[in-house]
XYZ file of C-alpha atoms in Angstrom:
754
model
C 71.607 17.717 102.292
C 74.195 15.029 101.631
C 73.439 15.134 97.916
C 73.805 18.903 97.951
C 77.158 18.696 99.724
C 78.416 16.191 97.169
C 77.570 18.750 94.478
C 79.513 21.429 96.320
C 82.658 20.888 94.282
C 83.861 23.886 92.326
C 83.881 22.939 88.630
C 87.307 22.034 87.319
C 87.266 24.791 84.728
C 86.626 27.422 87.408
C 89.754 26.293 89.245
C 91.669 26.096 85.980
C 90.750 29.682 85.099
C 91.758 30.946 88.530
C 94.997 28.956 88.395
C 95.734 30.436 84.991
C 95.268 33.984 86.233
C 97.291 33.297 89.400
C 100.105 31.632 87.487
C 100.506 34.888 85.570
C 101.501 36.493 88.862
C 104.819 34.703 88.734
C 105.433 35.034 85.013
C 104.267 38.420 83.758
C 104.675 41.855 85.027
C 65.287 62.161 89.151
C 59.737 63.283 91.041
C 56.598 63.777 89.745
C 55.018 62.199 92.821
C 54.227 63.249 96.344
C 56.721 60.959 98.008
C 59.273 61.857 100.668
C 62.191 59.614 101.596
C 64.125 59.946 104.841
C 67.350 58.137 105.677
C 67.047 56.486 109.084
C 70.811 56.715 109.564
C 73.341 59.518 109.789
C 74.536 60.150 106.234
C 77.372 62.336 107.558
C 78.986 59.510 109.568
C 81.149 56.887 107.884
C 79.952 53.287 108.022
C 81.455 49.878 107.269
C 80.439 47.701 104.285
C 78.198 45.461 106.399
C 76.291 48.234 108.206
C 72.496 47.939 107.701
C 70.783 50.924 106.114
C 67.142 51.932 106.323
C 64.893 54.350 104.449
C 61.521 55.639 105.611
C 58.950 56.557 102.985
C 55.855 58.694 103.307
C 54.021 56.009 101.360
C 54.463 53.151 98.923
C 53.048 53.182 95.376
C 50.194 50.880 94.545
C 50.556 48.437 91.606
C 48.523 50.865 89.519
C 50.867 53.781 90.261
C 54.333 52.316 89.720
C 57.128 50.952 91.879
C 60.154 52.034 93.900
C 63.751 51.321 92.871
C 66.881 51.849 94.974
C 70.242 52.146 93.244
C 73.471 52.025 95.253
C 76.684 52.890 93.404
C 74.926 52.490 90.045
C 73.675 49.030 91.082
C 69.973 48.252 91.400
C 69.585 46.520 94.786
C 65.830 46.953 95.134
C 65.162 43.215 95.366
C 67.447 42.924 98.413
C 65.545 45.475 100.506
C 63.057 44.191 103.064
C 59.739 46.057 103.073
C 58.406 46.657 106.580
C 55.367 48.890 106.328
C 56.756 52.169 105.024
C 60.336 51.201 105.825
C 62.878 49.752 103.401
C 65.720 47.919 105.136
C 68.893 46.487 103.620
C 71.232 44.246 105.614
C 74.399 43.835 103.501
C 75.580 40.513 104.881
C 76.070 38.698 101.575
C 76.511 41.759 99.360
C 78.519 44.429 101.211
C 78.352 48.123 100.500
C 81.119 49.359 98.205
C 84.011 51.107 99.898
C 84.318 54.788 99.058
C 81.576 57.374 98.687
C 78.785 55.554 96.845
C 75.621 57.381 95.865
C 72.247 56.094 97.079
C 69.396 57.110 94.794
C 65.704 56.323 95.284
C 63.617 56.318 92.101
C 59.902 56.233 91.367
C 59.297 54.133 88.221
C 56.040 55.005 86.538
C 53.819 52.684 84.527
C 55.524 53.904 81.349
C 58.922 52.780 82.751
C 59.961 56.386 83.293
C 62.439 56.750 86.175
C 62.002 59.757 88.464
C 64.590 60.556 91.113
C 62.909 60.977 94.501
C 65.875 61.177 96.870
C 69.648 61.277 96.587
C 72.176 60.493 99.335
C 75.975 60.201 99.409
C 77.543 58.105 102.163
C 81.103 57.255 103.136
C 81.901 53.557 103.453
C 85.234 52.594 105.023
C 86.869 49.238 105.634
C 87.441 47.984 109.132
C 90.930 48.507 110.463
C 91.431 44.765 110.896
C 91.498 44.131 107.162
C 92.977 47.184 105.425
C 94.752 45.267 102.631
C 93.723 47.155 99.466
C 94.529 45.868 96.022
C 97.064 48.234 94.446
C 95.201 48.544 91.175
C 96.216 51.612 89.238
C 93.033 53.544 88.571
C 92.446 54.906 85.126
C 92.449 58.659 85.003
C 90.043 58.587 82.061
C 86.394 57.624 82.584
C 85.060 54.894 80.346
C 81.795 53.126 79.840
C 82.849 50.000 81.705
C 81.457 49.095 85.098
C 82.988 45.832 86.302
C 80.740 44.846 89.180
C 79.973 41.165 89.540
C 76.352 40.131 89.336
C 74.983 37.790 91.938
C 71.776 35.964 91.053
C 70.044 33.810 93.590
C 66.519 32.736 94.277
C 64.896 34.366 91.256
C 66.518 37.776 91.723
C 69.204 39.410 89.644
C 71.377 42.027 91.220
C 74.871 43.356 90.721
C 77.286 43.377 93.616
C 80.481 45.139 94.456
C 83.627 43.034 94.687
C 84.661 44.440 98.059
C 84.859 41.603 100.610
C 82.378 41.739 103.465
C 83.986 42.663 106.724
C 82.388 39.621 108.357
C 84.340 37.393 105.944
C 87.892 36.572 107.021
C 90.773 37.115 104.661
C 93.640 34.730 104.169
C 96.698 36.777 105.067
C 98.367 38.141 101.960
C 101.791 36.894 101.027
C 103.979 39.705 99.817
C 107.514 39.918 98.509
C 108.687 43.468 99.069
C 111.516 43.173 96.585
C 109.296 42.058 93.709
C 106.083 43.768 94.864
C 104.206 40.472 94.758
C 100.957 40.009 96.615
C 98.410 37.217 96.782
C 95.273 37.053 98.909
C 92.291 34.673 99.073
C 88.887 35.349 100.643
C 86.652 32.279 100.866
C 83.179 32.174 102.369
C 80.795 29.263 102.856
C 77.290 29.604 104.258
C 75.072 26.606 104.977
C 71.481 27.337 105.950
C 68.651 25.141 107.138
C 65.119 26.483 107.086
C 62.230 24.515 108.476
C 58.501 24.935 108.857
C 57.747 22.640 111.748
C 54.002 23.147 112.041
C 51.122 24.792 110.220
C 47.499 25.032 111.291
C 44.749 26.174 108.927
C 41.088 26.947 109.483
C 39.070 25.798 107.639
C 41.084 22.622 107.216
C 40.579 22.527 103.430
C 42.663 25.722 103.079
C 45.786 23.852 104.208
C 48.257 23.435 101.308
C 48.401 19.927 99.917
C 52.161 20.184 99.398
C 54.942 21.500 101.610
C 52.744 22.547 104.500
C 55.716 21.472 106.597
C 59.231 21.080 105.273
C 62.935 21.215 106.000
C 65.175 22.691 103.294
C 68.909 23.282 103.010
C 70.697 25.955 101.016
C 74.344 26.591 100.333
C 76.248 29.666 99.210
C 79.922 29.573 98.407
C 82.106 32.515 97.421
C 85.800 32.525 96.572
C 87.629 35.768 95.937
C 91.256 36.429 95.223
C 93.440 39.473 94.757
C 96.993 39.472 93.527
C 99.716 41.609 92.021
C 103.134 41.146 90.514
C 104.732 44.340 89.289
C 102.434 45.985 86.736
C 100.138 42.939 86.649
C 97.177 42.725 89.015
C 94.158 40.449 89.168
C 90.888 40.100 90.998
C 88.602 37.090 90.782
C 85.279 36.228 92.331
C 83.162 33.097 91.968
C 79.748 32.749 93.639
C 77.830 29.476 93.759
C 74.343 28.912 95.146
C 72.472 25.679 95.795
C 69.275 24.383 97.306
C 67.982 20.960 98.284
C 64.623 21.870 96.679
C 64.675 21.326 92.927
C 62.121 24.083 92.286
C 64.480 26.599 93.898
C 67.421 25.782 91.630
C 68.797 28.792 89.769
C 67.868 27.475 86.322
C 64.704 25.574 87.198
C 62.577 27.915 85.048
C 64.560 26.963 81.929
C 65.846 23.433 82.622
C 63.155 22.077 84.936
C 64.161 18.845 86.650
C 67.495 18.895 84.799
C 68.608 22.085 86.532
C 71.633 21.469 88.791
C 70.912 22.049 92.438
C 74.300 23.693 92.902
C 74.967 26.232 90.178
C 77.212 29.126 89.296
C 75.383 32.301 90.307
C 78.016 34.757 89.093
C 81.690 35.191 88.498
C 84.066 37.990 87.590
C 87.725 37.881 86.616
C 89.490 41.245 86.337
C 93.003 41.459 84.933
C 95.082 44.605 84.604
C 98.472 45.242 83.025
C 99.499 48.830 83.488
C 96.344 50.782 82.718
C 94.817 48.193 80.386
C 91.971 46.287 82.001
C 90.092 43.139 80.993
C 86.944 41.920 82.735
C 85.452 38.465 82.115
C 82.150 37.415 83.621
C 79.144 39.337 84.899
C 79.815 42.953 84.056
C 78.124 46.116 82.779
C 78.986 48.353 79.861
C 77.832 51.629 78.354
C 77.379 55.263 79.293
C 75.206 56.406 76.382
C 71.752 56.961 77.818
C 69.727 56.073 74.708
C 72.096 53.667 72.900
C 73.722 51.465 75.553
C 73.372 52.371 79.215
C 74.893 50.042 81.844
C 73.859 46.954 79.889
C 74.446 44.036 82.274
C 75.106 40.459 81.277
C 77.867 37.858 81.077
C 80.642 38.736 78.657
C 84.073 40.260 78.153
C 85.019 43.943 78.361
C 88.298 45.652 77.532
C 89.437 49.135 78.572
C 92.527 50.725 77.048
C 93.567 54.258 78.121
C 95.657 55.035 75.036
C 96.990 58.375 76.230
C 95.880 61.021 78.694
C 93.669 62.402 75.947
C 92.286 59.246 74.293
C 90.764 56.047 75.699
C 89.004 53.089 74.139
C 86.701 50.418 75.552
C 84.782 47.554 73.972
C 82.512 44.725 75.064
C 81.000 41.505 73.813
C 78.120 40.271 75.968
C 75.304 37.751 75.983
C 71.987 39.159 74.783
C 70.170 38.396 78.048
C 71.140 37.689 81.645
C 72.561 34.218 82.151
C 73.637 32.020 85.058
C 75.092 28.537 85.319
C 78.107 26.727 83.968
C 76.922 26.725 80.338
C 77.920 29.566 78.027
C 80.691 30.390 80.454
C 82.046 33.447 78.630
C 78.598 34.638 77.496
C 79.582 34.442 73.820
C 78.354 30.947 73.018
C 75.561 32.084 70.664
C 76.696 34.187 67.732
C 73.179 35.496 67.092
C 72.365 36.208 70.711
C 74.963 38.825 71.528
C 75.550 42.511 71.930
C 78.823 44.088 70.822
C 79.699 47.660 71.624
C 82.674 50.009 71.566
C 83.297 53.480 72.993
C 86.021 55.922 72.016
C 86.567 58.802 74.418
C 88.414 62.066 73.938
C 89.409 64.303 76.821
C 89.631 67.779 75.312
C 91.072 69.060 78.590
C 93.599 66.366 79.610
C 94.726 68.339 82.652
C 91.175 68.224 84.032
C 89.590 64.814 83.226
C 85.846 65.134 82.794
C 86.029 68.876 82.246
C 85.259 68.544 78.540
C 84.822 65.020 77.231
C 83.406 63.580 74.015
C 82.388 59.936 73.645
C 81.583 58.100 70.421
C 79.763 54.794 70.887
C 78.588 52.079 68.526
C 76.373 49.045 69.121
C 75.282 46.038 67.136
C 72.920 43.550 68.771
C 71.107 40.410 67.645
C 68.891 38.857 70.296
C 66.922 35.644 69.906
C 63.556 34.876 71.481
C 65.190 33.545 74.640
C 64.139 34.438 78.154
C 66.794 35.843 80.405
C 67.365 34.631 83.936
C 64.147 34.979 85.998
C 62.396 36.555 83.000
C 59.066 34.977 82.055
C 57.954 37.093 79.115
C 57.117 36.232 75.504
C 60.053 37.539 73.507
C 60.604 38.138 69.817
C 63.704 38.069 67.654
C 65.170 41.581 67.634
C 68.099 43.290 65.973
C 69.506 46.781 66.261
C 72.625 48.691 65.350
C 73.454 52.308 65.889
C 75.814 54.974 67.073
C 75.824 57.918 69.446
C 77.878 60.918 70.432
C 77.928 62.236 73.994
C 79.325 65.501 75.342
C 80.120 66.056 79.022
C 81.227 69.439 80.339
C 82.014 70.724 83.830
C 83.594 74.070 84.610
C 86.500 74.423 87.014
C 84.308 75.251 89.993
C 81.877 72.426 89.082
C 78.978 74.840 89.301
C 77.982 74.391 85.661
C 77.448 70.854 84.396
C 76.247 69.655 81.017
C 75.522 66.143 79.782
C 73.986 65.668 76.350
C 73.898 63.150 73.560
C 72.517 62.255 70.146
C 71.715 58.685 69.074
C 70.796 57.185 65.729
C 69.618 53.572 65.787
C 68.336 51.054 63.240
C 65.892 48.473 64.590
C 64.281 45.411 63.053
C 62.152 42.417 63.994
C 63.636 39.696 61.743
C 61.353 36.925 60.502
C 60.614 34.511 63.355
C 58.982 31.238 62.184
C 58.215 30.210 65.776
C 56.212 33.388 66.277
C 54.534 33.570 62.861
C 53.281 29.936 63.020
C 52.854 29.730 59.236
C 50.723 32.857 58.902
C 51.173 35.290 56.042
C 53.200 37.853 57.982
C 55.688 40.345 56.620
C 58.821 41.062 58.657
C 59.308 44.658 59.713
C 62.180 46.244 57.755
C 65.003 48.161 59.372
C 63.717 51.453 60.747
C 66.234 54.217 61.368
C 65.234 56.679 64.072
C 66.883 59.360 66.215
C 66.918 60.300 69.883
C 68.528 63.130 71.794
C 68.796 64.493 75.318
C 70.612 67.054 77.424
C 70.782 67.852 81.129
C 72.075 71.224 82.297
C 72.535 72.232 85.920
C 73.962 75.419 87.388
C 74.593 76.442 90.980
C 73.520 80.080 90.991
C 74.486 80.480 94.641
C 76.846 78.231 96.569
C 77.084 78.557 100.358
C 76.392 82.279 100.367
C 76.707 83.467 104.010
C 73.480 84.931 105.383
C 74.177 84.699 109.092
C 76.858 83.109 111.213
C 75.052 79.780 111.115
C 73.177 79.857 107.830
C 74.243 79.738 104.220
C 72.183 79.990 101.043
C 72.501 77.690 98.034
C 70.451 77.865 94.864
C 70.662 75.626 91.802
C 68.624 75.217 88.641
C 68.310 72.155 86.391
C 66.870 71.856 82.898
C 66.333 68.512 81.165
C 65.227 67.777 77.616
C 64.651 64.455 75.883
C 63.116 63.594 72.538
C 62.782 60.080 71.126
C 61.397 59.469 67.652
C 58.442 57.130 67.060
C 59.471 53.437 66.725
C 62.965 54.200 68.061
C 64.618 51.312 69.867
C 68.102 50.240 70.859
C 68.611 46.837 72.477
C 71.320 48.236 74.755
C 69.120 50.798 76.514
C 65.500 51.313 77.510
C 64.190 54.550 76.055
C 60.464 55.178 75.686
C 59.760 55.881 72.028
C 57.603 58.635 70.562
C 57.916 61.292 73.228
C 59.157 64.793 73.917
C 59.756 65.774 77.514
C 61.040 69.028 78.997
C 61.660 69.519 82.684
C 62.740 72.487 84.783
C 63.692 72.331 88.463
C 64.875 74.768 91.123
C 66.421 73.679 94.423
C 67.372 75.947 97.307
C 68.844 75.314 100.739
C 69.053 77.925 103.477
C 70.527 76.387 106.550
C 68.177 73.587 107.519
C 65.445 74.800 105.168
C 65.177 72.976 101.850
C 62.852 74.062 99.014
C 62.328 72.405 95.647
C 60.040 73.319 92.746
C 59.719 72.041 89.214
C 57.578 71.677 86.112
C 57.337 69.011 83.394
C 55.822 69.004 79.902
C 55.295 65.729 78.044
C 53.940 65.069 74.534
C 53.618 61.894 72.479
C 52.479 61.126 68.901
C 55.233 63.369 67.602
C 54.253 62.821 63.978
C 50.662 63.806 64.772
C 49.155 60.776 63.065
C 45.437 61.673 62.739
C 44.158 58.241 63.812
C 46.251 58.119 67.028
C 45.337 60.037 70.163
C 47.990 62.554 71.174
C 48.453 62.630 74.946
C 49.710 65.741 76.693
C 50.909 65.981 80.270
C 51.595 69.139 82.244
C 52.908 68.669 85.775
C 54.062 70.967 88.574
C 55.569 70.139 91.936
C 56.688 71.941 95.076
C 58.156 70.724 98.356
C 59.652 72.267 101.474
C 61.285 70.768 104.555
C 62.367 72.715 107.624
C 62.501 72.625 111.421
C 59.628 74.609 112.900
C 62.025 76.751 114.918
C 63.462 78.098 111.639
C 60.218 80.008 111.115
C 61.092 82.259 114.038
C 64.840 82.328 113.464
C 65.944 79.914 116.185
C 68.162 76.813 116.115
C 67.171 73.172 116.406
C 69.329 72.558 119.484
C 67.267 75.057 121.440
C 63.869 73.762 120.413
C 63.437 70.046 121.149
C 59.662 70.446 121.485
C 59.184 71.940 118.015
C 58.834 69.453 115.146
C 60.557 69.128 111.819
C 58.002 69.904 109.123
C 57.717 68.966 105.469
C 55.105 69.659 102.811
C 54.812 68.736 99.158
C 52.285 69.537 96.455
C 52.042 67.945 93.015
C 49.579 68.668 90.259
C 49.239 66.814 86.973
C 47.023 67.627 84.012
C 46.720 64.808 81.457
C 44.553 65.361 78.419
C 44.130 64.483 74.757
C 44.805 67.035 72.042
C 41.754 66.248 69.885
C 39.531 63.429 68.664
C 41.484 61.033 66.405
C 40.102 60.422 62.908
C 39.007 56.796 62.401
C 40.658 55.946 65.696
C 37.716 54.159 67.267
C 36.671 57.117 69.381
C 33.639 58.031 67.289
C 32.376 61.526 67.885
C 31.990 61.166 71.648
C 34.078 63.869 73.403
C 33.768 62.006 76.728
C 36.192 59.375 75.381
C 39.007 61.920 75.144
C 40.798 62.001 78.522
C 40.983 65.267 80.402
C 42.049 64.618 83.965
C 43.508 66.929 86.587
C 45.094 65.340 89.666
C 46.597 66.819 92.796
C 48.544 65.192 95.581
C 49.482 66.846 98.887
C 51.572 65.476 101.729
C 52.294 66.999 105.126
C 54.428 65.517 107.893
C 55.687 66.554 111.313
C 58.252 64.696 113.402
C 59.438 65.167 116.991
C 62.512 63.683 118.653
C 62.870 64.262 122.397
C 65.620 62.141 123.904
C 64.238 58.592 124.106
C 60.796 59.606 122.821
C 59.848 60.193 119.179
C 56.583 60.757 117.414
C 55.367 61.744 113.985
C 52.254 62.597 112.011
C 51.631 62.292 108.260
C 48.723 63.467 106.164
C 48.177 62.745 102.481
C 45.361 63.919 100.241
C 44.958 63.101 96.575
C 42.159 64.275 94.322
C 41.326 63.183 90.774
C 39.117 65.559 88.811
C 37.777 64.283 85.474
C 36.949 67.271 83.291
C 35.965 65.725 79.968
C 32.332 66.289 78.881
C 29.983 63.680 80.291
C 32.300 62.683 83.154
C 32.642 65.886 85.121
C 31.306 64.163 88.265
C 33.560 61.079 88.015
C 35.907 62.338 90.697
C 37.839 60.520 93.401
C 39.316 61.668 96.699
C 41.663 59.759 99.022
C 42.828 60.880 102.454
C 45.289 59.184 104.777
C 46.129 60.105 108.360
C 48.939 58.254 110.113
C 50.647 58.726 113.447
C 53.629 56.995 114.996
C 54.973 56.939 118.543
C 58.321 55.475 119.526
C 59.791 54.987 122.976
C 63.127 53.544 124.123
C 62.978 53.070 127.907
C 66.251 51.123 127.694
C 69.135 51.458 125.298
C 68.405 47.986 123.921
C 64.597 48.096 124.025
C 62.518 49.906 121.409
C 58.719 50.174 121.406
C 56.619 51.640 118.588
C 52.913 52.242 118.034
C 51.454 53.100 114.601
C 47.956 54.288 113.766
C 46.565 54.819 110.245
C 43.212 55.849 108.831
C 42.448 55.813 105.106
C 39.315 57.098 103.410
C 38.596 56.585 99.697
C 35.652 58.478 98.212
C 33.926 57.911 94.887
C 32.114 61.223 94.531
C 30.020 60.180 91.532
C 28.408 57.206 93.284
C 28.697 58.710 96.793
C 30.687 55.729 98.063
C 33.084 55.976 100.972
C 35.423 53.153 101.988
C 37.346 53.497 105.236
C 40.275 51.527 106.624
C 41.598 51.706 110.174
C 44.874 50.108 111.232
C 46.710 50.007 114.540
C 50.003 48.212 115.014
C 52.571 47.812 117.746
C 56.105 46.409 117.588
C 58.810 45.729 120.135
C 62.508 44.988 119.676
C 64.698 43.832 122.538
C 68.412 43.187 122.051
C 69.036 41.378 125.318
C 72.760 41.161 124.675
C 75.115 40.926 121.723
C 73.945 37.364 121.059
C 70.224 37.252 121.859
C 67.429 39.340 120.339
C 63.636 39.215 120.438
C 61.105 40.991 118.254
C 57.333 40.948 118.340
C 54.487 42.751 116.662
C 50.726 42.776 116.423
C 48.446 44.686 114.074
C 44.718 44.938 113.542
C 43.062 46.290 110.386
C 39.350 47.050 110.068
C 37.749 48.136 106.781
C 34.219 48.880 105.643
C 32.026 51.196 103.615
C 29.712 53.970 104.717
C 26.606 52.164 103.442
C 27.456 49.163 105.663
C 27.235 46.637 102.842
C 30.514 44.885 103.717
C 33.316 44.951 106.232
C 36.492 43.063 107.027
C 38.945 42.512 109.836
C 42.524 41.250 109.689
C 44.678 40.546 112.722
C 48.348 39.605 112.458
C 50.737 38.546 115.197
C 54.446 37.787 114.763
C 57.215 37.025 117.194
C 60.790 35.892 116.686
C 63.637 34.837 118.926
C 67.174 34.756 117.502
C 70.580 33.764 118.801
C 73.848 34.707 117.137
C 77.380 33.768 118.077
C 80.756 33.945 116.356
C 84.023 32.125 116.951
C 87.251 33.586 115.651
C 90.761 32.211 115.931
C 92.366 34.068 113.024
C 93.027 33.059 109.445
C 90.413 30.640 108.151
C 89.312 29.471 111.592
C 86.192 31.569 111.856
C 82.582 30.481 112.286
C 79.429 32.555 112.608
C 76.171 30.924 113.611
C 72.687 32.367 113.705
C 69.593 30.505 114.863
C 66.019 31.722 114.977
C 62.530 30.485 115.721
C 59.481 32.373 114.513
C 55.742 32.133 115.140
C 53.066 33.822 113.021
C 49.292 33.946 113.498
C 46.959 35.357 110.825
C 43.226 35.875 111.270
C 40.890 37.249 108.583
C 37.142 37.841 108.553
C 35.128 39.151 105.623
C 31.378 39.826 105.740
C 28.811 40.657 103.076
C 26.196 42.267 105.314
C 23.395 42.473 102.738
C 23.704 38.783 101.855
C 24.512 37.603 105.374
C 27.706 35.825 104.255
C 30.699 35.546 106.580
C 34.050 34.086 105.616
C 36.587 33.215 108.331
C 40.153 32.033 107.788
C 43.054 31.541 110.141
C 46.579 30.213 109.773
C 49.268 29.572 112.380
C 52.841 28.846 111.336
C 55.879 27.836 113.382
C 59.216 27.853 111.598
C 62.883 28.177 112.347
C 66.277 28.246 110.772
C 69.989 27.844 111.247
C 72.728 29.674 109.308
C 76.381 28.725 109.623
C 79.079 30.754 107.885
C 82.614 29.397 107.715
C 85.851 31.312 107.035
């Protein structure tokens, strides 16, 4: 810990850069899945930047299905959410929510890296009244491709953060000269944490880890933010440092090993503005062209110049991959490991920005075979250059919206001696390919009165995207060799919401005879409503009737024909022809302090190719939840789940039963206790094997804060946690039983200063 504290000195060049910027103040003037997402908070009530948010999902995807991503204000914060069963919880202590009306979007990312929007929320985030000192930056009236959000990277995760100070962090009172309109404000924050695993018991004894079975570690996080203005000149700076007493947890341990500094620069952002011209240095994002450069995030420099009300220009030079640490401070240290881009925007309707806008973008990128931060893949030297044009249109009533673009990109894998290893390999020449897309949405009906309490809304959306074979741009991730068309209808009538859509997907656009062409046809339908709406009543008069939801998805994936000399032979059973359906039903009740819910999911996979017509699979899941709050600060929940997986061809049936109970007791504003126990039993119908897993967790925490104004603020949180895991697996035919058990006692202390 002492060594770590000695390292906790902000590098001299960081202070020099901040001093330089401060000295200027005095001198210059969309799903194809059966997944439902529910917000466990009131989206219509404003919250503060440090308010926890929670989502409840009808189910989580398996590794073979894809993954979930959550984007808040165009920032992917998935890695910061805590997964608790089918709940996703985010506590924005270190990274606060952005002030304003940020959009919260939940995506399903398929195995082909295709993002599908599952849920969309808009919330209102307001600052606390105790610190309402906004920076008087003059916003640009013209949208550009620049997103200047700092990027915090700690503990193997890479996320972008908003530069709004957390409300829990005190602010040095701003000094302001009314005559000269000068303002200067600092916001420091220092968090020291100690985490310890005091005891660990393992059975059998040989399963105990040989290293770090017990330990005591220290971590440090330091953040320094400043805001200032002097006439037309304004600045914002933010520096974030992170350190750990464990060498393996250093930010750059994967690349530098034992030479990685234990206290390192996680992220920084310096924003300067003179008039309407803005410069951002540090971790930033750039690009609004979906298939050429789309929110490319790295360390670099961006410039935004609103030339007139009609024309604006922005440009960026950024490192080719994500980077942390003191080295390559500006992100432009390697001339052949960079991405340069520029965007020229024209507002054809200056009186209504965004009404009719054209953007011309260009990109040139040269990226070496270097891993980015927390990226452990085998890379190759890549190079691309290209251009795009984008058209955005919105009518005066904002009922009709259009967003479309065309991209032409040249891509090459230059010769890489490290990869070729002396073999007789020919470098791939530059390949020029095209991509296009457009999204059109129209609100056919908007709040059409039906009754005194109900209104009808109806909107339609059509999406098209085509990407040529071998297309690639290093500034965006676009799946090559595909054509996709999607149509969607959404309707809301009071509390009743209905959505339906269809998708068509083709690959192998050039119809190469030796390559299998895959076709996908998908349909989806969902409805959510309170049960009382079926008989024309209102929710307030029907507390005993549940809120219902149902969704149905069907997908048909099949091959067009047998490829010639493609390794398929003449066996038709090798050509995929699979029809899948997925249905989900849920019902939820809320009666004062009592709540309960039921969910049912059924998926069926029907293989229809010759020779495999009986290779079908069926999965069913029943789950029920009961919640009770006998006291305002005491919450009790009980969950029950049954899963059944059937292999119809081999007549196998595997069943899983799980029951879990949790309790949360906030004794007062300082003390809280949580506890939970779950038991899972699994086995097959033939009684060849079974298993049992029992988990018990309990935690006691104490939190206290001391505040005397200014920098004299301290927040302390202590916790002690106990976990007990028991597992038994039996092979009944062989008479083999395997028992394991582990008990862990750990605790921690977090102290935040300023």
